[in-house]
Short mmCIF file of C-alpha atoms in Angstrom, two decimals:
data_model
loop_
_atom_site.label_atom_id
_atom_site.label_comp_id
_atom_site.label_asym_id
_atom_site.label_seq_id
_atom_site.Cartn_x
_atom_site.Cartn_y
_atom_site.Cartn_z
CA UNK X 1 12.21 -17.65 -11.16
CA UNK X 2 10.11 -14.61 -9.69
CA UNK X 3 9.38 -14.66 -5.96
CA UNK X 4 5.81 -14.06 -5.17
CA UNK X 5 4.14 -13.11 -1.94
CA UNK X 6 0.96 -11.74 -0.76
CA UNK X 7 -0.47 -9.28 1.39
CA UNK X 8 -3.04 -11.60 3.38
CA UNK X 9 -6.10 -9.72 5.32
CA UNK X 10 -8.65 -10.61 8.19
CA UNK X 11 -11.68 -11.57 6.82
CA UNK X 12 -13.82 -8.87 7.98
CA UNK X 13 -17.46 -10.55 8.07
CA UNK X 14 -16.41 -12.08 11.26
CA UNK X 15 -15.36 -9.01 12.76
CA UNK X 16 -18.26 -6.80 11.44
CA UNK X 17 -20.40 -9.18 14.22
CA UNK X 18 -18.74 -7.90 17.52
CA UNK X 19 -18.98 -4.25 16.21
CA UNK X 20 -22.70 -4.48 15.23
CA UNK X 21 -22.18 -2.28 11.71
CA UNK X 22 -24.03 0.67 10.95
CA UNK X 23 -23.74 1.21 7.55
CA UNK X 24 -27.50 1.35 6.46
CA UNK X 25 -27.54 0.30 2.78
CA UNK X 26 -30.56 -0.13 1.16
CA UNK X 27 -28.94 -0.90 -2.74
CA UNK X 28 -32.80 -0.47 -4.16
CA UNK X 29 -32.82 3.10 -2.91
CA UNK X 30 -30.21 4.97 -1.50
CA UNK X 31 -27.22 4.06 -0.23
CA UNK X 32 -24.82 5.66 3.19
CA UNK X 33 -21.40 6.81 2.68
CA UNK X 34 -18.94 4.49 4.51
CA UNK X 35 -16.77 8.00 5.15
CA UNK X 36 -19.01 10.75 5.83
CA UNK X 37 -22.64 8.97 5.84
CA UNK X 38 -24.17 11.53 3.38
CA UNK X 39 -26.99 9.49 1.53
CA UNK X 40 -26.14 8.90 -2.00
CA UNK X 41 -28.71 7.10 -4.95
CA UNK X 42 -27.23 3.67 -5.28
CA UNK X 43 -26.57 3.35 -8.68
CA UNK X 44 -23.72 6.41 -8.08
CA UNK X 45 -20.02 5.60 -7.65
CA UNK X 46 -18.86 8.23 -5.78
CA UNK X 47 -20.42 10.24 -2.82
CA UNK X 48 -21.83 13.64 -3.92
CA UNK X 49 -21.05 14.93 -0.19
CA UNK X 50 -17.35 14.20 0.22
CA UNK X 51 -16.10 12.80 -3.31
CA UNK X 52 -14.96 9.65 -2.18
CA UNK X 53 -15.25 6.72 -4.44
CA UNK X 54 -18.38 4.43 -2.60
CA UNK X 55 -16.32 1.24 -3.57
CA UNK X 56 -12.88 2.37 -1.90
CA UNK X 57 -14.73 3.43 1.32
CA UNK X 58 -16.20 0.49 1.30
CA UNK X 59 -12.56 -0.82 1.53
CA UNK X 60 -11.79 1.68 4.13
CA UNK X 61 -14.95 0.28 6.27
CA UNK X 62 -13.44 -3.61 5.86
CA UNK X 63 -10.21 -2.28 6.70
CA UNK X 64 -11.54 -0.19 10.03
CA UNK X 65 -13.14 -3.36 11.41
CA UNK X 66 -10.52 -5.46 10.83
CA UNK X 67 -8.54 -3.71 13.19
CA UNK X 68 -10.76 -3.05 16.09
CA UNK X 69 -12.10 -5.86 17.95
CA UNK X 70 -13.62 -4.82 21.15
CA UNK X 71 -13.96 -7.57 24.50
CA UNK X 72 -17.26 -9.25 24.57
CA UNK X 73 -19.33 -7.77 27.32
CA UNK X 74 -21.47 -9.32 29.96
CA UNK X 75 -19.90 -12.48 29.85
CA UNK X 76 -22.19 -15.24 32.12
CA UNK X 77 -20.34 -15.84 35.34
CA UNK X 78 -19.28 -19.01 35.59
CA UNK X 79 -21.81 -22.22 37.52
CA UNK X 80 -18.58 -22.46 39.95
CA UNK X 81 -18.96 -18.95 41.23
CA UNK X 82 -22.74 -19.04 41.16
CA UNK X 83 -22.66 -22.15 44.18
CA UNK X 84 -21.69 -21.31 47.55
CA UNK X 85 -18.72 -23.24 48.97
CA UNK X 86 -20.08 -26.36 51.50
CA UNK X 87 -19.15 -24.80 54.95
CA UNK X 88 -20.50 -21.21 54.20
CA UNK X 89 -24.15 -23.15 52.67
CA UNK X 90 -23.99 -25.30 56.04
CA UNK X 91 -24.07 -22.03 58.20
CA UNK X 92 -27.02 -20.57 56.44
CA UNK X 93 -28.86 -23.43 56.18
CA UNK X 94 -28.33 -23.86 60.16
CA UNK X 95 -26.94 -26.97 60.24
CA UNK X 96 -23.48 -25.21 61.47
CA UNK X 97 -22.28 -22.06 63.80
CA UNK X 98 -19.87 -19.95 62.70
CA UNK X 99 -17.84 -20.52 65.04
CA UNK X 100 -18.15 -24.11 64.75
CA UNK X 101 -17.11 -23.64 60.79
CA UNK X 102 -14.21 -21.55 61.69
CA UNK X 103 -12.46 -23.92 64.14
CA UNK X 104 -12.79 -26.19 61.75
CA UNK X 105 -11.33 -24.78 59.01
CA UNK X 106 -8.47 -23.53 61.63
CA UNK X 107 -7.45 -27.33 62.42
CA UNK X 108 -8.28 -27.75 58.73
CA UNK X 109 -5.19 -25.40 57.81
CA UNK X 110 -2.91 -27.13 60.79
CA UNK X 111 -3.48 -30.01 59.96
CA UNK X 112 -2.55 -29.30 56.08
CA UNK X 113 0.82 -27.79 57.21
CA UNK X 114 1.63 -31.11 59.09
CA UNK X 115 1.31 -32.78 55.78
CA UNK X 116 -2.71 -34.34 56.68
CA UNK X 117 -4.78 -33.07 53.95
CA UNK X 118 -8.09 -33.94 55.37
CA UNK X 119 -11.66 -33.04 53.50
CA UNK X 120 -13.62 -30.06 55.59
CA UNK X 121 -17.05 -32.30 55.87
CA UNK X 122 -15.28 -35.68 57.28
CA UNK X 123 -13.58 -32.83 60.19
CA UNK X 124 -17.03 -31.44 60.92
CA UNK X 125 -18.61 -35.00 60.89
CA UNK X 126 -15.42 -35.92 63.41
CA UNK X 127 -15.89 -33.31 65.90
CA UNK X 128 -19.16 -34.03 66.28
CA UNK X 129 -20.54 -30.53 64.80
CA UNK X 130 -22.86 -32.80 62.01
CA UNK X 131 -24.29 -36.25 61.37
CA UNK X 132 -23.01 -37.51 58.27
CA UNK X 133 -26.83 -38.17 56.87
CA UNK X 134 -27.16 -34.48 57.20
CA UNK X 135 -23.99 -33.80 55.73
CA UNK X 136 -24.74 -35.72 52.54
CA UNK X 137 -27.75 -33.97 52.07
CA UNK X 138 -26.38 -30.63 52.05
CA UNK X 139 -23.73 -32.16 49.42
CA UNK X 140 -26.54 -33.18 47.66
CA UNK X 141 -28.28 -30.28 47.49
CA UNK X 142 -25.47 -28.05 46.33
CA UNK X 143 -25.09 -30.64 43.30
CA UNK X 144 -28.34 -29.89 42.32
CA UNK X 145 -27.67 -26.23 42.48
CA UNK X 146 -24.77 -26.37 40.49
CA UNK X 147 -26.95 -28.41 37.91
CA UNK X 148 -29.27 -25.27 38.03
CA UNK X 149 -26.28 -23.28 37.51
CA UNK X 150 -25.15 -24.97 34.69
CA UNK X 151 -28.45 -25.54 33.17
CA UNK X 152 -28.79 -22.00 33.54
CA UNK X 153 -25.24 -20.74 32.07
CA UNK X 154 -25.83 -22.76 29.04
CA UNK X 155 -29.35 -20.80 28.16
CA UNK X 156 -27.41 -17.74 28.52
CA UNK X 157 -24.60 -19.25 26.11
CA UNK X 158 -27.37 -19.91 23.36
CA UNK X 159 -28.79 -16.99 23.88
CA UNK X 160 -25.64 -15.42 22.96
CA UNK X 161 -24.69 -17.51 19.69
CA UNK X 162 -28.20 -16.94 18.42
CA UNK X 163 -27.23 -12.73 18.95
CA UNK X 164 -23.94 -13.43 17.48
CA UNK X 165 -25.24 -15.39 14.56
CA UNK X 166 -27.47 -12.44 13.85
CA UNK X 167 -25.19 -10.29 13.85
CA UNK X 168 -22.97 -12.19 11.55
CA UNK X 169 -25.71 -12.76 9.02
CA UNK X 170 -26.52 -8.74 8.90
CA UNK X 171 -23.03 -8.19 8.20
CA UNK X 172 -22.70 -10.87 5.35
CA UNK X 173 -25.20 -9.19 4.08
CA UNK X 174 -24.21 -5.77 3.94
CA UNK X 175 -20.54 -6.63 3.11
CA UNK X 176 -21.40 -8.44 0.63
CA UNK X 177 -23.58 -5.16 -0.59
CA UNK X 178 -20.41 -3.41 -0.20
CA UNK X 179 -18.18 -5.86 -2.14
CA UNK X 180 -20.98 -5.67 -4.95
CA UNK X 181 -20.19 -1.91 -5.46
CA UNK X 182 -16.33 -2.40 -5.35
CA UNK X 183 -16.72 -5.22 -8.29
CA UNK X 184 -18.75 -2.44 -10.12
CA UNK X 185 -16.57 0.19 -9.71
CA UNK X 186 -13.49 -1.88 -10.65
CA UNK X 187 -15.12 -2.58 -14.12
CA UNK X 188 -15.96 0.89 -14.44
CA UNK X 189 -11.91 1.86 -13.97
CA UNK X 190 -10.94 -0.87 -16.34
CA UNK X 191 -12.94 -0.65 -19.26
CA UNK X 192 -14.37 3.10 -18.98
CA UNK X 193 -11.24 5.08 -17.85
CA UNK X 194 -8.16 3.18 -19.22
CA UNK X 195 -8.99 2.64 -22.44
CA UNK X 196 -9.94 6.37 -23.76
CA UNK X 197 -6.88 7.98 -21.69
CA UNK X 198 -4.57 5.77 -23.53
CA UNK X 199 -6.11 6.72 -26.63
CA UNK X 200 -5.96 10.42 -25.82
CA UNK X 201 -1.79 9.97 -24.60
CA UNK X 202 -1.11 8.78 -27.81
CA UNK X 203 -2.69 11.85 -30.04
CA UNK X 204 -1.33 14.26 -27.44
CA UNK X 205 2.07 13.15 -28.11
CA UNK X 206 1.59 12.99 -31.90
CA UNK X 207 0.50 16.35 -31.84
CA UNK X 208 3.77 17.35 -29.56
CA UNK X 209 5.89 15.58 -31.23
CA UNK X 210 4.41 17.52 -34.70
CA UNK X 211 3.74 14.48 -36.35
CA UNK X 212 0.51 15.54 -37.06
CA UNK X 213 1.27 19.31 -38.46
CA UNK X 214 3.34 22.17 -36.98
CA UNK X 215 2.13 24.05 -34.27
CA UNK X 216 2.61 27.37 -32.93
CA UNK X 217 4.31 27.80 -29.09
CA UNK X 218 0.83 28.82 -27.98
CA UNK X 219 -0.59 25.73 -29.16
CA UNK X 220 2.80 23.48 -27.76
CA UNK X 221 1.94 25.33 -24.15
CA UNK X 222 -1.74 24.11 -24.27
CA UNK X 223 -0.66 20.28 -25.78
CA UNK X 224 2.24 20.05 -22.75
CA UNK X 225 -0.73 21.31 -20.25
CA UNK X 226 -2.91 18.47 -21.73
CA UNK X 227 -0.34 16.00 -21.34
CA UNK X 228 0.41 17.14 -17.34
CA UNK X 229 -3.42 16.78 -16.85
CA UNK X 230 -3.19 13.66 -18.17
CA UNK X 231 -0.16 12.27 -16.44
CA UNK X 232 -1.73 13.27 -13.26
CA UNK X 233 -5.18 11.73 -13.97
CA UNK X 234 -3.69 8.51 -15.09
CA UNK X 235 -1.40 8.07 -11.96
CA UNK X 236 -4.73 8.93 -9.53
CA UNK X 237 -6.17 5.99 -11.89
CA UNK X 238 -3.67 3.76 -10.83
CA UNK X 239 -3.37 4.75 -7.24
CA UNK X 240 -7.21 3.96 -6.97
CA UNK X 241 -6.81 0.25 -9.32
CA UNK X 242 -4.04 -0.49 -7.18
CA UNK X 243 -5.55 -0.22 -3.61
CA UNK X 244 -8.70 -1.60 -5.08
CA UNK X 245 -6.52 -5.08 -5.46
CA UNK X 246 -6.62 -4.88 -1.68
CA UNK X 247 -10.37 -5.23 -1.38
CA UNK X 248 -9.47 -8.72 -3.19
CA UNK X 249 -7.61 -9.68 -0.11
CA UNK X 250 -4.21 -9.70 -1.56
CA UNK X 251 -1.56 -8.23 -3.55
CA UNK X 252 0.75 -10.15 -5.47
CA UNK X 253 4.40 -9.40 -5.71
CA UNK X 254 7.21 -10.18 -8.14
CA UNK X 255 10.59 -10.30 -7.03
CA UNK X 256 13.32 -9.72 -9.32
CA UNK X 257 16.61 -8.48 -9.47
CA UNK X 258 16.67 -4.96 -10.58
CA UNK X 259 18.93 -1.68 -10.95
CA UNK X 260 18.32 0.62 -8.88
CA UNK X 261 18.38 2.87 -12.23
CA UNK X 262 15.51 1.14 -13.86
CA UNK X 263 13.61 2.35 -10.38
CA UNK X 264 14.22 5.96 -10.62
CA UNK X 265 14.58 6.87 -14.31
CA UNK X 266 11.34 7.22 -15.35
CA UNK X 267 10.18 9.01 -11.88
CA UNK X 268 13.29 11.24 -11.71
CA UNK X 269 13.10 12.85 -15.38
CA UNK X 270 8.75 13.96 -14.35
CA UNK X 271 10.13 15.09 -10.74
CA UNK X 272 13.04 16.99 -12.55
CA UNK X 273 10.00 18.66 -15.01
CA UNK X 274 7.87 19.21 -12.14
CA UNK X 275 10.77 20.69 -9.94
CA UNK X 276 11.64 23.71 -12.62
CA UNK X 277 8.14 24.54 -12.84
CA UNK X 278 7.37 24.86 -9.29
CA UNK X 279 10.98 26.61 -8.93
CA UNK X 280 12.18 23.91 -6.59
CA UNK X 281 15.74 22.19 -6.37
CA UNK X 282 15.88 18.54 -7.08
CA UNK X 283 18.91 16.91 -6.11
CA UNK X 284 19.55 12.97 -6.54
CA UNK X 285 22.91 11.13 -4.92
CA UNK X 286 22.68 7.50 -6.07
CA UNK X 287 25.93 5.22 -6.40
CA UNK X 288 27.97 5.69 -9.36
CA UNK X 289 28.02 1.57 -9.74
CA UNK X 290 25.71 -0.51 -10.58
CA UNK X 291 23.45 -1.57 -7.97
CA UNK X 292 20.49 -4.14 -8.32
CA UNK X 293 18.32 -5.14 -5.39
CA UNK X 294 15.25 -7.78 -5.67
CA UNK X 295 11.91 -5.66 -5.72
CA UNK X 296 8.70 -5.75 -8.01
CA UNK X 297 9.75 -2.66 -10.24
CA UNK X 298 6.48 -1.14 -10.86
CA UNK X 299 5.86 -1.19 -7.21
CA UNK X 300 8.94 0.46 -5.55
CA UNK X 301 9.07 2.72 -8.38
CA UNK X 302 5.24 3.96 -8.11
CA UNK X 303 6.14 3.89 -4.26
CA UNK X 304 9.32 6.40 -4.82
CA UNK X 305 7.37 8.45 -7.29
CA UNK X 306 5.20 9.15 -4.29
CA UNK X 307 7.51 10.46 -1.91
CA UNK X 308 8.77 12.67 -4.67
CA UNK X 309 5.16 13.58 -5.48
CA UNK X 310 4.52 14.63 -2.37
CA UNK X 311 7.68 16.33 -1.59
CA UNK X 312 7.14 18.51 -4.62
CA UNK X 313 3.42 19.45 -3.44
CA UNK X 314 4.24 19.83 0.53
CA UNK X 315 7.35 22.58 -0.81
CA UNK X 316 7.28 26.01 -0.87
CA UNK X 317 8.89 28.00 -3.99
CA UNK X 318 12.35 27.60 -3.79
CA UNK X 319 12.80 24.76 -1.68
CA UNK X 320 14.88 21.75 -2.05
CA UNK X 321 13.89 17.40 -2.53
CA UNK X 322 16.51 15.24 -2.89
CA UNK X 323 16.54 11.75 -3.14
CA UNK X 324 18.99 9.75 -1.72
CA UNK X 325 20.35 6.11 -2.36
CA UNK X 326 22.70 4.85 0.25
CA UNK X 327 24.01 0.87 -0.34
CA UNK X 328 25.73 -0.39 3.00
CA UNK X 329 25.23 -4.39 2.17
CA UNK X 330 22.80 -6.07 3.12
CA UNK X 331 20.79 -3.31 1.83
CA UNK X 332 20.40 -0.31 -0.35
CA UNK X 333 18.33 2.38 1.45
CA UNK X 334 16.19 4.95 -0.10
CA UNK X 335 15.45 8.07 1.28
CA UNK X 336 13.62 11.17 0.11
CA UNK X 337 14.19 14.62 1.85
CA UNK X 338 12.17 17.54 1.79
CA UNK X 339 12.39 21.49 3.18
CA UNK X 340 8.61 21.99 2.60
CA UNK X 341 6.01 22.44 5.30
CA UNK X 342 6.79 19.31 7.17
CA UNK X 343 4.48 17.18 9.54
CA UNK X 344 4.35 17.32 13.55
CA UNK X 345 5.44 14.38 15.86
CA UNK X 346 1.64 13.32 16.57
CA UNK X 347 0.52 13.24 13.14
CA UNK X 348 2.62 11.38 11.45
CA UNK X 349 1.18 8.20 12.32
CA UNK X 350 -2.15 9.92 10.66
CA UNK X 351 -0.38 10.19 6.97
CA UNK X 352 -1.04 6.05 6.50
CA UNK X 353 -4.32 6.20 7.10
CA UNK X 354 -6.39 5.64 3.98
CA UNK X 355 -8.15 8.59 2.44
CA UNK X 356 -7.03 10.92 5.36
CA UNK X 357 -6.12 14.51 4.92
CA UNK X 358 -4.06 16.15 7.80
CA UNK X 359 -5.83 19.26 6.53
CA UNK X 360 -9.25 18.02 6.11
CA UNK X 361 -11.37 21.32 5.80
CA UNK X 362 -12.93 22.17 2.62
CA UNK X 363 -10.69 24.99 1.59
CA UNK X 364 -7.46 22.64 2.02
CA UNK X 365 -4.53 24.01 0.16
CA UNK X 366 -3.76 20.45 -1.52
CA UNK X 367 -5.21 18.04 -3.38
CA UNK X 368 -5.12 14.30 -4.37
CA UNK X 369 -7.18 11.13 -2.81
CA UNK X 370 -5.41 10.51 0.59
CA UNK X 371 -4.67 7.01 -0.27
CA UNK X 372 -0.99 7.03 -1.53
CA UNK X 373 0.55 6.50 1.61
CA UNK X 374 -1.17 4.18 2.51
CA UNK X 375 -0.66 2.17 -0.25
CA UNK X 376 2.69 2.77 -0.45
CA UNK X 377 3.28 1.47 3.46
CA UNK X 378 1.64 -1.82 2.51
CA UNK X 379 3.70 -1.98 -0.62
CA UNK X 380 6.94 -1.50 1.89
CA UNK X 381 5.82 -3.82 4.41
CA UNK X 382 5.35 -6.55 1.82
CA UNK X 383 8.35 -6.16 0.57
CA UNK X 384 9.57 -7.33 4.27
CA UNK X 385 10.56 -3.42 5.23
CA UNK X 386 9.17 -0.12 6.88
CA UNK X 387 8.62 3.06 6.10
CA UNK X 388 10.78 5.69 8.66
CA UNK X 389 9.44 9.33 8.61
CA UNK X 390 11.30 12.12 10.48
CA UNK X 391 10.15 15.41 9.91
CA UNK X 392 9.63 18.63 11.91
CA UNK X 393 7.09 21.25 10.84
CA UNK X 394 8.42 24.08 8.85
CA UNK X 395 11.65 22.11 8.53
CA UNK X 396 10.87 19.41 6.17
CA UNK X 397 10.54 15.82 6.16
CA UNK X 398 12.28 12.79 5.59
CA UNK X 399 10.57 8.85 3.95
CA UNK X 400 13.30 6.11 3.91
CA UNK X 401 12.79 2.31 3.04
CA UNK X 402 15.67 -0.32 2.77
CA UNK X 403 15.22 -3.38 0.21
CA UNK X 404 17.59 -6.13 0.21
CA UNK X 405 20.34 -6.26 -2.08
CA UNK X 406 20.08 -8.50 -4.82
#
């Protein structure tokens, strides 16, 4: 039987109230860019600023809160602190000299390390400093203070739950807003993208293949082109359908037993294409047995297609990937190397943020949506692993993963 688990989330509503969200939708109008706040007509699905799909930044804006909750501030002191103790009120109501209170509290203290724990008014009342009428006044008096003080601390505690409710019910309302566009742009992807691509594959290939007439090698050249474009649109398609199953609150996983050749096969023969264009040296070392290990397939091998991906694009002409699978039981490790333009020690932490370039200017030298990492870290970390990156800048850079052996 398949093992399934799933990525569980924060809810953010909850922790959109402490951070008082300022993400100013308005869906009969316009609506604000969760990434870079440009004002966009509602009905669009992606910014006309910065590009970014409005649904997945509304992920990204979830996502953001979820992980940053600051300390409430202001907190009411408590009625304890707000009531002076019995001997300091007794001084400055007059009933008691300060000198009078601190010999008392002097025996007070000898007394207690003899053993004789003996209250501070029955000492006063005993040397003779106050009556014990007046003494039960003042003790009266300070219990009506600390009513006042907790009369008081529970206005400001209402006070505070109405602001927090507030706040909670302005950012139901504008997540849910954001969820609304996420839903739409979901359907969009399913029914509007998915379908025609996988009618235009299938002609493309006919028409490589020759089934549908000869062609000239001019003509080949431009049908292979088509086919790269559309091998490259259709895995940016998935990337987004993928992490838009995170805005659900969950991905589901199904773990099987499977070769570590059924992983690779697919990804290594486009890397291998991709590698003699570019003038590049692939390399893979895998073991020459048989090796399954339990893994959702499509997953880990969308996840190793990325490291390759981006090993290829981060390269310079003439450099070398390699991928690397290493068994030493209980696991098989996977690791991808790289001699391209590699990533320094404080940034690498940046690479898993969603939708983030490390080169984020608009004449950036490459492409693609920012979100593969990303996605492919939470992919890792459900499987029960982590993603190690060691790389040095204009050295190259190394992903590794381990899965357990099946």
């Amino acid at each position: 039987m398949p093992k399934f688990r799933k990525i569980g989330y924060p809810h953010p509503i909850i922790l959109a109230a402490w951070l008082r969200i300022e993400l100013s939708i308005d869906m009969s109008n316009t609506i604000q860019c969760p990434n870079c706040n440009h004002e966009n007509i509602a009905s669009e699905s992606y910014c006309a600023n910065c590009g970014i799909s409005l649904a997945l930044a509304a992920v990204l804006a979830e996502n953001k809160i979820a992980k940053q909750i600051p300390e409430p501030e202001n907190l009411p002191l408590s009625p304890e602190i707000l009531v002076p103790r019995l001997g300091d009120y007794l001084v400055e109501q007059g009933l008691l000299r300060k000198e009078q209170l601190d010999a008392s509290l002097k025996y007070q203290k000898e007394e207690s390390q003899q053993g004789n724990y003996t209250l501070l008014g029955r000492i006063l009342v005993d040397k003779g400093f106050i009556d014990q009428n007046a003494l039960d006044t003042a003790i009266t008096e300070q219990i009506v203070l600390l009513q006042d003080a907790l009369k008081k601390s529970n206005s400001e505690l209402e006070q505070r739950v109405e602001i927090r409710t507030a706040e909670l019910q302005q950012a139901l309302q504008k997540i849910t807003e954001l969820n609304q566009l996420k839903t739409n742009f979901i359907s969009n992807i399913s029914h509007e993208l998915r379908t025609p691509l996988a009618h235009m594959i299938g002609y493309l290939e006919l028409l490589n293949d020759g089934a549908l007439g000869p062609l000239d090698d001019e003509q080949l050249h431009a049908i292979q082109v088509l086919i790269k474009s559309y091998n490259r649109l259709h895995g940016l398609i998935d990337e987004l359908i993928q992490f838009s199953m995170l805005s659900q609150g969950e991905m589901s996983l199904s773990q099987l037993p499977v070769s570590i050749d059924s992983l690779i096969d697919k990804t290594i023969a486009h890397v291998q294409n991709v590698a003699a264009e570019r003038n590049l040296i692939f390399t893979l070392n895998k073991p020459k047995q048989e090796v399954k290990v339990l893994a959702d397939q499509d997953k880990i091998s969308w996840v190793i297609g990325e490291f390759l991906e981006n090993s290829l694009k981060f390269n310079r002409d003439g450099g070398k990937v390699m991928l690397t699978i290493a068994v030493q039981p209980p696991v098989a490790t996977f690791a991808v190397y790289d001699t391209g333009i590699g990533i320094s020690p404080e940034q690498i932490d940046e690479i898993f943020e969603p939708f983030h370039q490390l080169d984020g200017s608009s004449t950036r030298r490459y492409g693609g949506t920012g979100i593969g990492l990303s996605l492919a870290k939470q992919i890792i970390e459900a499987h029960g692993s982590q993603i190690k990156v060691q790389s040095k800048v204009s050295r190259g850079s190394k992903f590794e993963f381990s899965l357990p052996l099946a």
